[in-house]
C-alpha positions as MATLAB code, in Angstrom:
seq = 'XXXXXXXXXXXXXXXXXXXXXXXXXXXXXXXXXXXXXXXXXXXXXXXXXXXXXXXXXXXXXXXXXXXXXXXXXXXXXXXXXXXXXX';
ca = [
       0.000    0.000    0.000;
       1.338    3.439   -0.813;
       1.663    6.109    1.857;
      -1.608    6.278    3.779;
      -3.163    9.587    2.799;
      -6.089    9.330    5.178;
      -5.890   10.282    8.812;
      -8.688   10.241   11.357;
     -10.313    7.226    9.720;
     -11.649    3.857   10.758;
     -10.646    0.713    8.919;
     -12.932   -2.310    9.257;
     -11.023   -5.585    9.434;
     -13.174   -8.700    9.169;
     -10.456  -11.305    9.707;
      -7.148  -11.700   11.481;
      -5.506  -12.010    8.076;
      -6.879   -8.567    7.127;
      -5.606   -7.194   10.468;
      -2.118   -8.566    9.791;
      -2.054   -7.271    6.220;
      -3.178   -3.823    7.326;
      -0.555   -3.657   10.076;
       2.166   -4.781    7.666;
       1.107   -2.086    5.201;
       1.313    0.592    7.932;
       4.899   -0.271    8.882;
       7.278    2.537    7.927;
       4.512    5.139    7.610;
       5.146    6.852   10.954;
       1.946    5.320   12.369;
       2.212    3.717   15.809;
       0.193    2.283   18.673;
       0.062    5.160   21.151;
       3.219    6.733   19.788;
       5.258    3.822   21.078;
       4.809    0.494   19.265;
       5.096   -0.336   15.570;
       1.843   -1.549   13.951;
       2.976   -5.195   13.773;
       4.008   -5.344   17.436;
       0.417   -5.575   18.693;
      -2.382   -7.879   17.556;
      -5.696   -7.420   19.363;
      -7.941   -8.741   16.616;
      -9.201  -11.541   18.869;
     -10.810   -9.031   21.252;
     -13.646   -8.208   18.816;
     -12.882  -10.515   15.873;
     -15.112   -9.726   12.857;
     -16.493   -6.660   14.697;
     -13.064   -5.002   14.857;
     -12.371   -1.493   13.658;
      -8.893    0.041   13.656;
      -8.810    3.808   14.065;
      -5.960    5.922   12.746;
      -5.959    9.351   14.361;
      -3.015   11.740   14.308;
      -0.761    8.878   13.174;
      -1.710    6.774   16.207;
      -3.554    3.467   16.113;
      -6.366    2.416   18.394;
      -8.964   -0.287   17.944;
     -12.480   -1.085   19.079;
     -15.856   -2.455   18.087;
     -17.618   -1.411   14.896;
     -20.311    0.260   16.998;
     -17.795    2.955   17.993;
     -17.312    4.545   14.583;
     -16.417    8.234   14.887;
     -14.630    8.931   11.587;
     -15.125    8.085    7.923;
     -14.866    4.328    7.577;
     -12.818    2.392    5.038;
     -12.962   -1.309    4.320;
      -9.697   -3.210    4.151;
      -9.812   -5.993    1.613;
      -7.094   -7.795   -0.313;
      -4.484   -5.207    0.595;
      -6.574   -2.225   -0.486;
      -8.458    0.455    1.381;
     -11.860    0.551   -0.250;
     -14.735    2.987   -0.489;
     -15.717    5.053    2.522;
     -18.782    3.797    4.376;
     -21.181    6.605    5.266;
];
């Protein structure tokens, strides 16, 4: 994935594979977990499984349940960020 041009977005990840691919694609883009850990150093997909959303805000990652959507939402599928969900 090229440099992530979106910030303050949610990315829905429906499988652990999608989580891993997303985290790998964020490596080297100055995006971290809480300003401390690289994207691939943490895997919390099992907390919410198919209801997981990863939020990228100010180059920091957080995650939660899909019910907590506060920003435009992208789908992550096959290594691509897809259309924004309204």
